[in-house]
Coordinates of C-alpha atoms in Angstrom, one line a residue:
M1 CA 0.0 0.0 0.0
E2 CA 2.9 2.3 0.8
R3 CA 4.2 1.8 -2.7
L4 CA 0.8 2.2 -4.4
F5 CA 0.3 5.6 -2.9
N6 CA 4.0 6.7 -2.7
L7 CA 3.6 7.3 1.1
Q8 CA 7.3 7.3 1.8
E9 CA 8.0 9.8 -1.0
L10 CA 5.2 12.0 0.3
G11 CA 6.5 11.9 3.9
T12 CA 3.5 10.2 5.3
N13 CA 2.4 6.7 6.6
I14 CA -0.7 4.5 6.7
R15 CA -1.8 5.5 10.2
T16 CA -1.6 9.3 9.4
E17 CA -3.5 8.8 6.1
I18 CA -6.3 6.8 7.9
M19 CA -6.6 9.5 10.6
A20 CA -6.7 12.2 7.9
G21 CA -9.5 10.3 6.1
I22 CA -11.5 10.0 9.2
T23 CA -11.1 13.7 9.9
T24 CA -12.2 14.7 6.4
F25 CA -15.2 12.3 6.6
L26 CA -16.4 13.8 9.9
T27 CA -16.2 17.3 8.6
M28 CA -18.3 16.6 5.4
V29 CA -20.6 13.7 6.4
Y30 CA -23.3 16.2 7.1
I31 CA -24.0 16.1 3.3
V32 CA -25.5 12.6 3.8
V33 CA -28.2 14.2 5.8
I34 CA -28.5 17.6 4.1
N35 CA -28.6 16.5 0.5
P36 CA -31.6 14.1 0.8
A37 CA -33.4 16.7 3.0
V38 CA -32.9 19.4 0.3
L39 CA -33.7 17.3 -2.8
S40 CA -36.7 15.5 -1.2
A41 CA -38.4 19.0 -1.2
A42 CA -38.4 18.7 -5.0
G43 CA -40.2 15.4 -4.8
V44 CA -37.2 13.1 -5.2
P45 CA -37.7 10.0 -2.9
F46 CA -35.6 10.4 0.2
D47 CA -34.0 6.9 0.1
Q48 CA -33.1 7.4 -3.5
V49 CA -31.2 10.6 -2.8
F50 CA -29.6 9.1 0.3
V51 CA -28.1 6.2 -1.7
A52 CA -27.3 8.4 -4.7
T53 CA -25.4 10.9 -2.5
I54 CA -23.3 8.1 -1.0
V55 CA -22.7 6.3 -4.3
S56 CA -21.6 9.5 -6.2
A57 CA -19.4 10.4 -3.2
V58 CA -17.8 6.9 -3.2
I59 CA -17.3 6.8 -7.0
G60 CA -15.8 10.3 -7.2
T61 CA -13.6 9.9 -4.1
I62 CA -12.3 6.5 -5.1
I63 CA -11.4 7.8 -8.6
M64 CA -9.7 10.8 -6.9
G65 CA -7.8 8.5 -4.5
L66 CA -6.7 5.7 -6.9
Y67 CA -6.5 7.5 -10.2
A68 CA -5.6 11.1 -9.4
K69 CA -4.0 10.1 -6.0
Y70 CA -5.0 13.3 -4.2
P71 CA -6.3 13.5 -0.6
I72 CA -9.4 15.2 -1.8
A73 CA -13.0 14.0 -1.3
I74 CA -15.9 14.3 -3.8
A75 CA -19.6 14.6 -3.0
P76 CA -22.8 16.4 -4.1
G77 CA -22.1 20.1 -3.7
M78 CA -24.0 22.5 -1.4
G79 CA -25.8 25.2 -3.3
M80 CA -26.3 23.0 -6.4
N81 CA -28.8 20.9 -4.5
A82 CA -30.7 24.0 -3.4
Y83 CA -30.7 25.3 -6.9
F84 CA -31.9 21.9 -8.2
T85 CA -35.0 22.3 -5.9
S86 CA -35.6 25.9 -7.0
V87 CA -35.5 24.9 -10.7
V88 CA -38.2 22.3 -10.1
A89 CA -40.3 24.9 -8.3
T90 CA -39.9 27.9 -10.5
H91 CA -39.8 26.3 -13.9
G92 CA -42.7 23.9 -13.1
V93 CA -40.8 20.9 -14.5
S94 CA -40.4 17.4 -13.1
Y95 CA -37.2 16.4 -11.2
Q96 CA -36.5 13.9 -14.0
V97 CA -36.1 16.9 -16.4
V98 CA -33.7 18.6 -14.0
F99 CA -31.7 15.4 -13.6
G100 CA -31.5 15.4 -17.4
A101 CA -29.9 18.8 -17.2
V102 CA -27.5 17.5 -14.5
F103 CA -26.6 14.6 -16.8
L104 CA -25.9 16.9 -19.7
A105 CA -23.7 19.1 -17.5
G106 CA -21.8 16.0 -16.3
V107 CA -21.2 14.8 -19.9
L108 CA -20.1 18.2 -21.0
F109 CA -17.8 18.3 -17.9
L110 CA -16.3 14.9 -18.9
L111 CA -15.7 16.2 -22.5
L112 CA -14.2 19.5 -21.3
S113 CA -11.9 17.6 -18.8
L114 CA -10.3 16.0 -21.9
T115 CA -9.6 19.3 -23.6
K116 CA -7.9 22.6 -23.1
F117 CA -11.2 24.5 -23.3
R118 CA -11.9 23.9 -19.7
E119 CA -8.8 25.8 -18.7
T120 CA -9.6 28.6 -21.3
L121 CA -13.1 28.9 -19.8
I122 CA -11.8 29.2 -16.3
R123 CA -9.3 31.8 -17.3
S124 CA -11.9 33.8 -19.2
I125 CA -14.1 34.4 -16.1
P126 CA -12.7 37.2 -14.0
D127 CA -12.0 36.4 -10.3
S128 CA -14.5 39.0 -9.1
L129 CA -17.3 37.2 -10.9
K130 CA -16.2 33.9 -9.5
Y131 CA -16.3 35.3 -6.0
G132 CA -19.7 36.9 -6.7
I133 CA -21.1 33.6 -7.9
T134 CA -19.8 31.6 -5.0
S135 CA -21.0 34.2 -2.5
G136 CA -24.4 34.5 -4.2
I137 CA -24.8 30.7 -3.8
G138 CA -23.8 31.1 -0.1
L139 CA -26.5 33.8 0.4
F140 CA -29.0 31.5 -1.5
I141 CA -28.5 28.5 0.7
A142 CA -28.2 30.6 3.9
F143 CA -31.6 32.1 3.1
I144 CA -33.1 28.5 2.7
G145 CA -31.7 27.7 6.1
L146 CA -33.2 30.8 7.7
R147 CA -36.6 29.9 6.0
D148 CA -36.5 26.3 7.1
A149 CA -35.7 27.3 10.6
G150 CA -38.6 29.7 10.7
I151 CA -36.3 32.7 11.4
V152 CA -37.6 34.4 8.3
V153 CA -41.1 33.8 6.9
A154 CA -43.2 35.0 4.0
S155 CA -44.9 38.4 4.2
P156 CA -47.6 39.7 1.8
S157 CA -46.3 43.3 2.3
T158 CA -42.5 42.9 2.4
L159 CA -42.1 39.4 0.8
V160 CA -40.1 38.3 3.9
T161 CA -40.2 39.2 7.5
F162 CA -38.9 38.0 10.9
G163 CA -40.4 34.8 12.1
D164 CA -41.9 33.7 15.5
L165 CA -39.1 32.9 17.8
G166 CA -41.5 31.1 20.1
H167 CA -42.2 28.3 17.6
P168 CA -40.7 25.0 18.8
V169 CA -38.8 24.3 15.6
T170 CA -37.4 27.8 15.5
I171 CA -36.3 27.6 19.1
L172 CA -34.5 24.3 18.5
S173 CA -33.0 25.7 15.3
L174 CA -31.5 28.6 17.2
V175 CA -30.2 26.2 19.9
G176 CA -28.6 24.1 17.1
L177 CA -27.1 27.1 15.4
F178 CA -25.5 28.4 18.6
I179 CA -24.2 24.9 19.4
A180 CA -22.6 24.7 15.9
L181 CA -21.2 28.2 16.3
I182 CA -19.6 27.4 19.6
L183 CA -18.0 24.2 18.3
M184 CA -16.8 26.0 15.2
A185 CA -15.3 28.8 17.3
R186 CA -13.6 26.2 19.5
K187 CA -12.2 24.6 16.3
V188 CA -13.7 21.2 17.2
S189 CA -13.1 18.6 14.4
G190 CA -16.4 17.5 12.9
A191 CA -18.2 20.5 14.5
L192 CA -21.1 20.6 12.1
F193 CA -21.8 16.8 12.3
I194 CA -21.4 16.8 16.1
S195 CA -23.8 19.8 16.4
M196 CA -26.4 17.9 14.4
L197 CA -26.1 14.9 16.7
I198 CA -26.5 17.2 19.8
T199 CA -29.5 19.0 18.3
A200 CA -31.0 15.6 17.3
T201 CA -30.6 14.4 20.9
I202 CA -32.3 17.6 22.2
G203 CA -35.1 17.2 19.6
Y204 CA -35.6 13.6 20.7
F205 CA -36.0 14.3 24.4
T206 CA -38.3 17.3 23.7
G207 CA -40.6 15.2 21.6
N208 CA -39.7 16.9 18.3
L209 CA -38.0 13.8 16.8
D210 CA -38.8 10.2 16.6
F211 CA -36.6 7.3 15.5
D212 CA -37.9 4.1 13.8
G213 CA -34.4 2.6 14.0
I214 CA -30.7 3.3 13.6
V215 CA -29.3 0.7 11.4
S216 CA -30.8 -1.2 8.4
P217 CA -29.7 -2.8 5.1
P218 CA -29.2 -0.1 2.4
P219 CA -32.4 1.0 0.7
S220 CA -32.9 -0.4 -2.8
V221 CA -32.8 2.2 -5.6
E222 CA -33.1 2.1 -9.4
F223 CA -31.9 4.2 -12.2
F224 CA -34.1 7.1 -13.3
D225 CA -35.6 7.5 -16.7
L226 CA -33.8 10.9 -17.3
D227 CA -36.0 13.3 -19.3
I228 CA -33.2 14.7 -21.5
A229 CA -35.7 15.7 -24.2
G230 CA -37.5 17.8 -21.6
V231 CA -34.3 19.9 -21.1
F232 CA -34.5 21.0 -24.7
S233 CA -38.3 21.3 -24.9
Q234 CA -38.3 23.5 -21.8
G235 CA -35.3 25.5 -22.9
L236 CA -33.3 24.8 -19.8
Y237 CA -30.0 25.7 -21.4
S238 CA -29.0 28.3 -18.8
V239 CA -29.7 25.7 -16.1
V240 CA -27.3 23.2 -17.8
F241 CA -24.7 26.0 -18.1
A242 CA -25.2 27.0 -14.4
F243 CA -24.6 23.4 -13.2
L244 CA -21.6 23.1 -15.5
L245 CA -20.0 26.4 -14.8
V246 CA -20.3 26.4 -11.0
T247 CA -19.1 22.8 -10.8
I248 CA -16.1 23.5 -12.9
F249 CA -14.7 26.5 -11.1
D250 CA -15.8 25.4 -7.7
T251 CA -13.9 22.1 -8.2
T252 CA -10.9 24.0 -9.7
G253 CA -10.7 26.4 -6.8
T254 CA -11.0 23.7 -4.2
M255 CA -8.4 21.4 -5.8
I256 CA -5.9 24.2 -6.2
G257 CA -6.5 25.4 -2.6
V258 CA -6.1 21.9 -1.1
G259 CA -3.3 21.0 -3.5
E260 CA -1.3 24.1 -2.4
Q261 CA -2.0 23.4 1.3
A262 CA -0.6 19.8 0.8
G263 CA 2.4 21.2 -1.1
M264 CA 1.6 19.4 -4.3
I265 CA 1.5 22.4 -6.6
K266 CA 4.9 23.5 -7.8
N267 CA 5.3 26.8 -9.8
G268 CA 1.6 26.9 -10.5
N269 CA 1.7 23.4 -12.0
F270 CA -1.2 21.1 -10.9
P271 CA 0.0 17.5 -11.7
R272 CA -2.7 14.9 -12.7
A273 CA -5.3 17.7 -13.1
K274 CA -7.1 15.8 -15.9
Q275 CA -7.5 12.7 -13.7
A276 CA -8.7 14.9 -10.8
F277 CA -11.4 16.5 -12.9
M278 CA -12.4 13.2 -14.3
A279 CA -13.3 12.1 -10.7
D280 CA -15.7 15.0 -10.3
A281 CA -17.2 14.7 -13.8
V282 CA -17.9 10.9 -13.5
A283 CA -19.4 11.4 -10.1
T284 CA -21.8 14.1 -11.4
T285 CA -22.8 12.0 -14.5
V286 CA -23.4 8.8 -12.6
G287 CA -25.1 10.6 -9.7
S288 CA -27.6 12.2 -12.1
T289 CA -28.8 8.8 -13.2
I290 CA -29.6 7.6 -9.7
G291 CA -30.9 10.7 -8.0
T292 CA -28.5 13.5 -6.9
S293 CA -27.4 16.9 -8.0
P294 CA -23.8 17.7 -9.3
S295 CA -20.8 16.6 -7.3
T296 CA -17.8 18.7 -6.5
A297 CA -14.5 18.6 -4.6
Y298 CA -15.0 19.4 -0.9
I299 CA -13.1 22.2 0.7
E300 CA -13.5 20.2 4.0
S301 CA -10.7 18.0 2.5
S302 CA -8.4 20.7 3.8
T303 CA -9.0 19.4 7.4
G304 CA -7.6 16.0 6.4
V305 CA -4.6 17.6 4.8
A306 CA -4.1 19.6 8.1
A307 CA -4.2 16.3 9.9
G308 CA -1.3 15.0 7.7
G309 CA -3.1 13.5 4.7
R310 CA -0.9 13.7 1.6
S311 CA -1.9 10.8 -0.6
G312 CA -4.8 9.2 -2.3
L313 CA -5.1 6.8 0.6
T314 CA -6.8 9.6 2.6
A315 CA -9.5 9.8 -0.1
V316 CA -9.9 6.0 -0.2
V317 CA -10.5 6.0 3.6
V318 CA -13.2 8.7 3.1
A319 CA -14.9 6.6 0.4
L320 CA -14.9 3.5 2.6
L321 CA -16.5 5.5 5.5
F322 CA -19.2 6.7 3.1
L323 CA -20.0 3.1 2.3
V324 CA -20.4 2.3 6.0
A325 CA -22.9 5.3 6.2
L326 CA -25.2 3.3 3.7
F327 CA -26.3 1.2 6.7
F328 CA -27.6 4.1 8.7
S329 CA -30.5 5.2 6.5
P330 CA -33.2 5.1 9.3
F331 CA -31.1 7.4 11.5
V332 CA -30.3 9.8 8.6
S333 CA -33.9 9.9 7.5
A334 CA -35.1 10.8 11.0
I335 CA -32.6 13.6 11.4
A336 CA -33.3 15.0 8.0
S337 CA -37.1 15.1 8.8
L338 CA -36.5 17.8 11.4
S339 CA -35.5 21.0 9.7
A340 CA -34.2 22.4 13.0
I341 CA -31.2 20.0 12.7
T342 CA -30.3 20.8 9.1
A343 CA -31.2 24.5 8.9
P344 CA -28.2 25.7 11.0
I345 CA -25.8 23.8 8.8
L346 CA -27.2 25.6 5.7
I347 CA -26.7 29.0 7.4
I348 CA -23.1 28.3 8.5
V349 CA -22.1 26.8 5.1
G350 CA -23.5 29.9 3.5
C351 CA -21.2 31.9 5.7
F352 CA -18.2 29.9 4.6
M353 CA -18.9 30.8 1.0
M354 CA -18.5 34.6 1.7
E355 CA -14.8 34.4 2.0
G356 CA -13.9 35.4 -1.5
L357 CA -15.6 38.8 -1.2
A358 CA -12.6 40.0 0.7
K359 CA -10.6 39.6 -2.5
V360 CA -12.9 41.7 -4.6
N361 CA -11.6 45.2 -5.5
W362 CA -14.7 47.1 -4.2
K363 CA -13.1 50.5 -5.0
T364 CA -13.1 49.7 -8.7
F365 CA -16.7 50.1 -9.7
D366 CA -16.7 48.2 -13.0
E367 CA -15.4 45.2 -10.9
A368 CA -17.6 45.7 -7.9
F369 CA -21.0 46.2 -9.4
P370 CA -21.1 43.0 -11.5
T371 CA -20.0 41.1 -8.4
F372 CA -22.7 42.8 -6.3
A373 CA -25.4 42.2 -8.9
T374 CA -24.5 38.5 -9.3
M375 CA -24.6 37.8 -5.6
L376 CA -27.8 39.9 -5.0
I377 CA -29.8 38.4 -7.8
M378 CA -29.3 34.7 -6.8
P379 CA -31.1 34.7 -3.5
L380 CA -33.8 37.2 -4.6
T381 CA -34.8 35.2 -7.7
S382 CA -33.9 31.7 -6.3
S383 CA -31.9 31.2 -9.4
I384 CA -28.2 30.7 -9.7
A385 CA -28.5 30.7 -13.5
T386 CA -30.1 34.1 -13.4
G387 CA -27.4 35.5 -11.2
I388 CA -24.7 34.1 -13.5
A389 CA -26.5 35.7 -16.5
V390 CA -26.6 39.1 -14.8
G391 CA -22.9 38.9 -14.0
F392 CA -21.9 37.9 -17.5
I393 CA -24.0 40.7 -19.0
T394 CA -23.0 43.6 -16.6
F395 CA -19.3 42.8 -16.4
P396 CA -18.4 43.2 -20.2
I397 CA -20.8 46.2 -20.5
M398 CA -19.2 48.0 -17.5
K399 CA -15.7 47.3 -18.9
L400 CA -16.8 48.4 -22.4
V401 CA -18.1 51.8 -21.2
S402 CA -15.1 52.3 -18.9
G403 CA -12.8 52.0 -21.9
K404 CA -11.3 48.7 -20.5
W405 CA -12.8 46.4 -23.1
K406 CA -9.5 44.7 -23.7
E407 CA -9.6 43.4 -20.2
V408 CA -12.5 41.2 -21.1
H409 CA -11.9 37.8 -22.7
P410 CA -13.8 37.4 -26.0
I411 CA -15.7 34.3 -24.6
L412 CA -17.3 36.6 -22.0
Y413 CA -18.7 38.9 -24.7
V414 CA -20.1 35.9 -26.5
F415 CA -21.8 34.6 -23.3
G416 CA -23.0 38.0 -22.4
A417 CA -24.7 38.4 -25.8
I418 CA -26.2 34.9 -25.5
F419 CA -27.6 35.6 -22.0
I420 CA -29.2 38.9 -23.2
I421 CA -30.9 37.1 -26.0
Q422 CA -32.0 34.3 -23.7
M423 CA -33.4 36.6 -21.0
I424 CA -35.3 38.8 -23.5
F425 CA -36.7 36.2 -26.0
F426 CA -36.5 33.0 -24.0
P427 CA -37.2 33.8 -20.4
T428 CA -37.0 30.9 -18.1
H429 CA -39.7 32.1 -15.6

């Protein structure tokens, strides 16, 4: 095993890699609960999403560990699952159609991973827009968390307003949120997952949560009949593009960040990048056929690297632990049924996604406004695709009128024009 993963060359050992894998798993296992809870709101059967989440995580992470040999874990991404649900609701289409869009995005990602166009596309998008998109997704899922917790509720006069803090679910949500915040502040490993367990325990003893069991054989699932034709008949091209674009640069950013932390990137060179992207693309494509939203590299992998993980063995350990989670579906289903347990995690993860805003040059208006518009539109329209479209339209226009048109990559002008045509003549709402 040491020879397979080059452990000696990387300055690590089997014990360190196993501990690093356990650390990474504990920091990201919340997705096993959160993802089914979010997608089931779109009508997707809970057990189907539960198994699909684990299967896609195992496939992507195993490929990452054995093929790319990086200590990076793959799983369905936060934000994309919430966007999936919003597409079903706002476009009035079946979840089979949206899974068709995810499948197409996955296939395109696979193809792009084999070409240079992926790198060209990433370079063409300015950093400020990337940060705006990531932050907009963060606001989007944080808003969903606040809504699920009952902290904000619908209002006929102001659209949203402050909720009733005396409601049992809201009280428990706030308790869970503060438990998570305390654990995060104390830098406890696996803080989000531990906070969910504590909140679930409180919910059980206060009568808000019932368990029908803890362990059971894995639920049986079947492949979906993807409605790919519906993607074209409903004109969901911007949805496919949103899934594709966010997955590409989210994965790229995470891999580069974790790779640099692990000391694997030398002079800007990212070895085995093609293999690493294949892991994500395959997980997304396969996941769409059995019931989950796009997969991505998890930034939580950095906790495993901090624990000493340097090789693909760390990722293999994470994948094996996800397989073990397959046998806890009754426990996961019960926890996911109480929004007070999952809502605080959505709020905190939303906060994590704000980090890039510190890198935006807010004093340069033609950089600042497109970023602001992108992140503002996403939560207000419940559409990541619309936020991306607004950013891709306003950025080249602002640079053009500022006399800085040469700073814009030609691809961005093309996409801007396409989005203008789509929003005027082929609106998605």
